[in-house]
């Protein structure tokens, strides 16, 4: 079983959206038993909070099932427990690598690199634009699924 942790700043927008989008994609492919998917934050700012209302609204518009959840911060154990630790932006990557001792097993990856792009997933926290985030997440997750 491949274990994947999606990580963003607060774990209320991009990473939980990625978690639920990927769960839906693998379910549609009949591959749910092959994966374990979660999401987390690099910061403590939103710990315990549910997903942002804009993220929920976008997932509902696109027919992606989700459940109430509580934001959580990454832990040292996550490095041992997950095969891939996927950051949404370069700041997440910096903090993840620092937190996990410079990523000795090369598990930390930027999501859009799977799609051949060296850029961040659009952050709706600053723009309010969940359409761009949706597009970026879909592109990155589809490319990730082709490679694993």
PDB file of C-alpha atoms in Angstrom:
ATOM      1  CA  UNK A   1       0.000   0.000   0.000  1.00  0.00           C
ATOM      2  CA  UNK A   2       1.316   3.440  -0.994  1.00  0.00           C
ATOM      3  CA  UNK A   3       0.917   6.012   1.790  1.00  0.00           C
ATOM      4  CA  UNK A   4       0.752   9.663   0.733  1.00  0.00           C
ATOM      5  CA  UNK A   5       0.568  12.795   2.880  1.00  0.00           C
ATOM      6  CA  UNK A   6      -0.373  16.092   1.197  1.00  0.00           C
ATOM      7  CA  UNK A   7       0.959  19.140   3.036  1.00  0.00           C
ATOM      8  CA  UNK A   8       0.170  22.866   2.850  1.00  0.00           C
ATOM      9  CA  UNK A   9       0.500  25.786   5.238  1.00  0.00           C
ATOM     10  CA  UNK A  10      -2.648  25.426   7.351  1.00  0.00           C
ATOM     11  CA  UNK A  11      -4.289  22.173   6.211  1.00  0.00           C
ATOM     12  CA  UNK A  12      -7.624  23.875   5.505  1.00  0.00           C
ATOM     13  CA  UNK A  13      -7.478  24.580   1.730  1.00  0.00           C
ATOM     14  CA  UNK A  14      -5.000  22.970  -0.655  1.00  0.00           C
ATOM     15  CA  UNK A  15      -3.866  19.831   1.159  1.00  0.00           C
ATOM     16  CA  UNK A  16      -7.334  18.626   2.226  1.00  0.00           C
ATOM     17  CA  UNK A  17      -8.626  19.385  -1.276  1.00  0.00           C
ATOM     18  CA  UNK A  18      -5.758  17.268  -2.645  1.00  0.00           C
ATOM     19  CA  UNK A  19      -6.578  14.510  -0.150  1.00  0.00           C
ATOM     20  CA  UNK A  20     -10.225  14.273  -1.197  1.00  0.00           C
ATOM     21  CA  UNK A  21      -9.572  14.740  -4.930  1.00  0.00           C
ATOM     22  CA  UNK A  22      -7.019  11.914  -4.876  1.00  0.00           C
ATOM     23  CA  UNK A  23      -9.343   9.668  -2.858  1.00  0.00           C
ATOM     24  CA  UNK A  24     -12.078  10.211  -5.461  1.00  0.00           C
ATOM     25  CA  UNK A  25      -9.727   9.604  -8.401  1.00  0.00           C
ATOM     26  CA  UNK A  26      -8.362   6.348  -6.989  1.00  0.00           C
ATOM     27  CA  UNK A  27     -11.879   5.214  -6.061  1.00  0.00           C
ATOM     28  CA  UNK A  28     -13.061   5.875  -9.620  1.00  0.00           C
ATOM     29  CA  UNK A  29     -10.101   3.817 -10.873  1.00  0.00           C
ATOM     30  CA  UNK A  30     -10.943   0.947  -8.502  1.00  0.00           C
ATOM     31  CA  UNK A  31      -7.580   1.393  -6.765  1.00  0.00           C
ATOM     32  CA  UNK A  32      -8.633   2.554  -3.288  1.00  0.00           C
ATOM     33  CA  UNK A  33      -7.092  -0.524  -1.651  1.00  0.00           C
ATOM     34  CA  UNK A  34      -3.671   0.450  -3.046  1.00  0.00           C
ATOM     35  CA  UNK A  35      -3.441   3.811  -1.263  1.00  0.00           C
ATOM     36  CA  UNK A  36      -3.705   5.484   2.110  1.00  0.00           C
ATOM     37  CA  UNK A  37      -4.142   9.272   1.791  1.00  0.00           C
ATOM     38  CA  UNK A  38      -4.050  12.022   4.444  1.00  0.00           C
ATOM     39  CA  UNK A  39      -3.215  15.713   4.688  1.00  0.00           C
ATOM     40  CA  UNK A  40      -1.486  17.965   7.217  1.00  0.00           C
ATOM     41  CA  UNK A  41      -0.040  21.449   7.805  1.00  0.00           C
ATOM     42  CA  UNK A  42       3.434  22.821   8.329  1.00  0.00           C
ATOM     43  CA  UNK A  43       2.049  25.465  10.718  1.00  0.00           C
ATOM     44  CA  UNK A  44       0.020  25.336  13.915  1.00  0.00           C
ATOM     45  CA  UNK A  45      -2.274  28.227  12.945  1.00  0.00           C
ATOM     46  CA  UNK A  46      -5.350  26.228  11.966  1.00  0.00           C
ATOM     47  CA  UNK A  47      -4.986  23.108  14.126  1.00  0.00           C
ATOM     48  CA  UNK A  48      -8.393  21.646  14.892  1.00  0.00           C
ATOM     49  CA  UNK A  49     -10.229  23.739  12.298  1.00  0.00           C
ATOM     50  CA  UNK A  50     -12.329  22.180   9.564  1.00  0.00           C
ATOM     51  CA  UNK A  51     -11.710  22.762   5.882  1.00  0.00           C
ATOM     52  CA  UNK A  52     -12.161  26.314   4.539  1.00  0.00           C
ATOM     53  CA  UNK A  53     -15.716  26.967   3.291  1.00  0.00           C
ATOM     54  CA  UNK A  54     -14.373  27.839  -0.185  1.00  0.00           C
ATOM     55  CA  UNK A  55     -12.596  24.481  -0.427  1.00  0.00           C
ATOM     56  CA  UNK A  56     -15.786  22.670   0.587  1.00  0.00           C
ATOM     57  CA  UNK A  57     -17.815  24.656  -1.919  1.00  0.00           C
ATOM     58  CA  UNK A  58     -15.413  23.836  -4.778  1.00  0.00           C
ATOM     59  CA  UNK A  59     -15.365  20.124  -3.895  1.00  0.00           C
ATOM     60  CA  UNK A  60     -19.185  20.094  -3.779  1.00  0.00           C
ATOM     61  CA  UNK A  61     -19.371  21.823  -7.185  1.00  0.00           C
ATOM     62  CA  UNK A  62     -17.116  19.149  -8.654  1.00  0.00           C
ATOM     63  CA  UNK A  63     -18.883  16.197  -7.021  1.00  0.00           C
ATOM     64  CA  UNK A  64     -15.969  15.271  -4.769  1.00  0.00           C
ATOM     65  CA  UNK A  65     -17.086  13.660  -1.510  1.00  0.00           C
ATOM     66  CA  UNK A  66     -15.459  14.888   1.682  1.00  0.00           C
ATOM     67  CA  UNK A  67     -15.989  14.693   5.393  1.00  0.00           C
ATOM     68  CA  UNK A  68     -15.600  17.017   8.321  1.00  0.00           C
ATOM     69  CA  UNK A  69     -12.021  16.949   9.485  1.00  0.00           C
ATOM     70  CA  UNK A  70      -9.664  18.749  11.833  1.00  0.00           C
ATOM     71  CA  UNK A  71      -6.486  20.376  10.560  1.00  0.00           C
ATOM     72  CA  UNK A  72      -3.346  18.875  12.011  1.00  0.00           C
ATOM     73  CA  UNK A  73       0.355  19.653  11.919  1.00  0.00           C
ATOM     74  CA  UNK A  74       3.000  17.320  10.506  1.00  0.00           C
ATOM     75  CA  UNK A  75       4.808  15.110  12.994  1.00  0.00           C
ATOM     76  CA  UNK A  76       8.176  13.373  13.115  1.00  0.00           C
ATOM     77  CA  UNK A  77       6.289  10.052  12.848  1.00  0.00           C
ATOM     78  CA  UNK A  78       4.773  11.102   9.517  1.00  0.00           C
ATOM     79  CA  UNK A  79       8.199  10.764   7.917  1.00  0.00           C
ATOM     80  CA  UNK A  80       8.377   7.108   8.950  1.00  0.00           C
ATOM     81  CA  UNK A  81       4.713   6.362   8.255  1.00  0.00           C
ATOM     82  CA  UNK A  82       4.325   7.814   4.729  1.00  0.00           C
ATOM     83  CA  UNK A  83       6.013   6.908   1.449  1.00  0.00           C
ATOM     84  CA  UNK A  84       5.475  10.326  -0.151  1.00  0.00           C
ATOM     85  CA  UNK A  85       5.197  13.718   1.556  1.00  0.00           C
ATOM     86  CA  UNK A  86       3.867  16.130  -1.051  1.00  0.00           C
ATOM     87  CA  UNK A  87       4.086  19.877  -0.543  1.00  0.00           C
ATOM     88  CA  UNK A  88       1.896  22.440  -2.240  1.00  0.00           C
ATOM     89  CA  UNK A  89       4.482  25.225  -2.477  1.00  0.00           C
ATOM     90  CA  UNK A  90       8.152  26.002  -2.076  1.00  0.00           C
ATOM     91  CA  UNK A  91       7.676  27.400   1.454  1.00  0.00           C
ATOM     92  CA  UNK A  92       5.987  24.154   2.498  1.00  0.00           C
ATOM     93  CA  UNK A  93       8.894  22.241   0.973  1.00  0.00           C
ATOM     94  CA  UNK A  94      11.460  24.293   2.889  1.00  0.00           C
ATOM     95  CA  UNK A  95       9.668  23.789   6.200  1.00  0.00           C
ATOM     96  CA  UNK A  96       9.056  20.081   5.554  1.00  0.00           C
ATOM     97  CA  UNK A  97      12.674  19.384   4.653  1.00  0.00           C
ATOM     98  CA  UNK A  98      13.898  21.306   7.690  1.00  0.00           C
ATOM     99  CA  UNK A  99      11.404  19.533   9.986  1.00  0.00           C
ATOM    100  CA  UNK A 100      12.363  16.109   8.619  1.00  0.00           C
ATOM    101  CA  UNK A 101      16.154  16.531   8.821  1.00  0.00           C
ATOM    102  CA  UNK A 102      16.733  17.437   5.151  1.00  0.00           C
ATOM    103  CA  UNK A 103      14.649  14.525   3.832  1.00  0.00           C
ATOM    104  CA  UNK A 104      17.247  11.712   3.976  1.00  0.00           C
ATOM    105  CA  UNK A 105      15.015   9.258   2.061  1.00  0.00           C
ATOM    106  CA  UNK A 106      13.938  11.727  -0.669  1.00  0.00           C
ATOM    107  CA  UNK A 107      10.249  11.448   0.205  1.00  0.00           C
ATOM    108  CA  UNK A 108       9.447  15.177   0.068  1.00  0.00           C
ATOM    109  CA  UNK A 109       8.193  16.332  -3.348  1.00  0.00           C
ATOM    110  CA  UNK A 110       6.494  19.417  -4.802  1.00  0.00           C
ATOM    111  CA  UNK A 111       3.170  18.280  -6.326  1.00  0.00           C
ATOM    112  CA  UNK A 112       3.411  20.012  -9.692  1.00  0.00           C
ATOM    113  CA  UNK A 113       6.871  18.545 -10.380  1.00  0.00           C
ATOM    114  CA  UNK A 114       5.008  15.333 -11.254  1.00  0.00           C
ATOM    115  CA  UNK A 115       3.441  17.323 -14.110  1.00  0.00           C
ATOM    116  CA  UNK A 116       6.852  18.642 -15.203  1.00  0.00           C
ATOM    117  CA  UNK A 117       6.269  22.072 -13.670  1.00  0.00           C
ATOM    118  CA  UNK A 118       8.440  23.850 -11.154  1.00  0.00           C
ATOM    119  CA  UNK A 119       5.817  26.038  -9.501  1.00  0.00           C
ATOM    120  CA  UNK A 120       3.452  26.214  -6.570  1.00  0.00           C
ATOM    121  CA  UNK A 121      -0.172  25.141  -6.377  1.00  0.00           C
ATOM    122  CA  UNK A 122      -2.219  28.356  -6.442  1.00  0.00           C
ATOM    123  CA  UNK A 123      -3.062  29.360  -2.864  1.00  0.00           C
ATOM    124  CA  UNK A 124      -6.729  30.383  -2.526  1.00  0.00           C
ATOM    125  CA  UNK A 125      -6.155  31.732   0.989  1.00  0.00           C
ATOM    126  CA  UNK A 126      -4.628  34.846  -0.581  1.00  0.00           C
ATOM    127  CA  UNK A 127      -6.597  35.063  -3.825  1.00  0.00           C
ATOM    128  CA  UNK A 128      -9.986  33.547  -3.016  1.00  0.00           C
ATOM    129  CA  UNK A 129      -9.667  31.796  -6.388  1.00  0.00           C
ATOM    130  CA  UNK A 130     -10.459  28.124  -5.815  1.00  0.00           C
ATOM    131  CA  UNK A 131     -10.759  27.528  -9.578  1.00  0.00           C
ATOM    132  CA  UNK A 132      -6.997  27.944 -10.073  1.00  0.00           C
ATOM    133  CA  UNK A 133      -6.328  25.719  -7.072  1.00  0.00           C
ATOM    134  CA  UNK A 134      -8.704  23.076  -8.457  1.00  0.00           C
ATOM    135  CA  UNK A 135      -6.967  23.163 -11.843  1.00  0.00           C
ATOM    136  CA  UNK A 136      -3.474  22.894 -10.339  1.00  0.00           C
ATOM    137  CA  UNK A 137      -4.417  20.091  -7.954  1.00  0.00           C
ATOM    138  CA  UNK A 138      -6.064  18.051 -10.692  1.00  0.00           C
ATOM    139  CA  UNK A 139      -3.084  18.450 -12.984  1.00  0.00           C
ATOM    140  CA  UNK A 140      -0.611  17.481 -10.262  1.00  0.00           C
ATOM    141  CA  UNK A 141      -2.601  14.534  -8.912  1.00  0.00           C
ATOM    142  CA  UNK A 142      -3.289  13.090 -12.374  1.00  0.00           C
ATOM    143  CA  UNK A 143       0.426  13.275 -13.179  1.00  0.00           C
ATOM    144  CA  UNK A 144       1.293  11.736  -9.798  1.00  0.00           C
ATOM    145  CA  UNK A 145      -1.075   8.813 -10.442  1.00  0.00           C
ATOM    146  CA  UNK A 146       0.561   8.174 -13.816  1.00  0.00           C
ATOM    147  CA  UNK A 147       3.957   7.872 -12.129  1.00  0.00           C
ATOM    148  CA  UNK A 148       3.084   5.627  -9.165  1.00  0.00           C
TER     149      UNK A 148
END
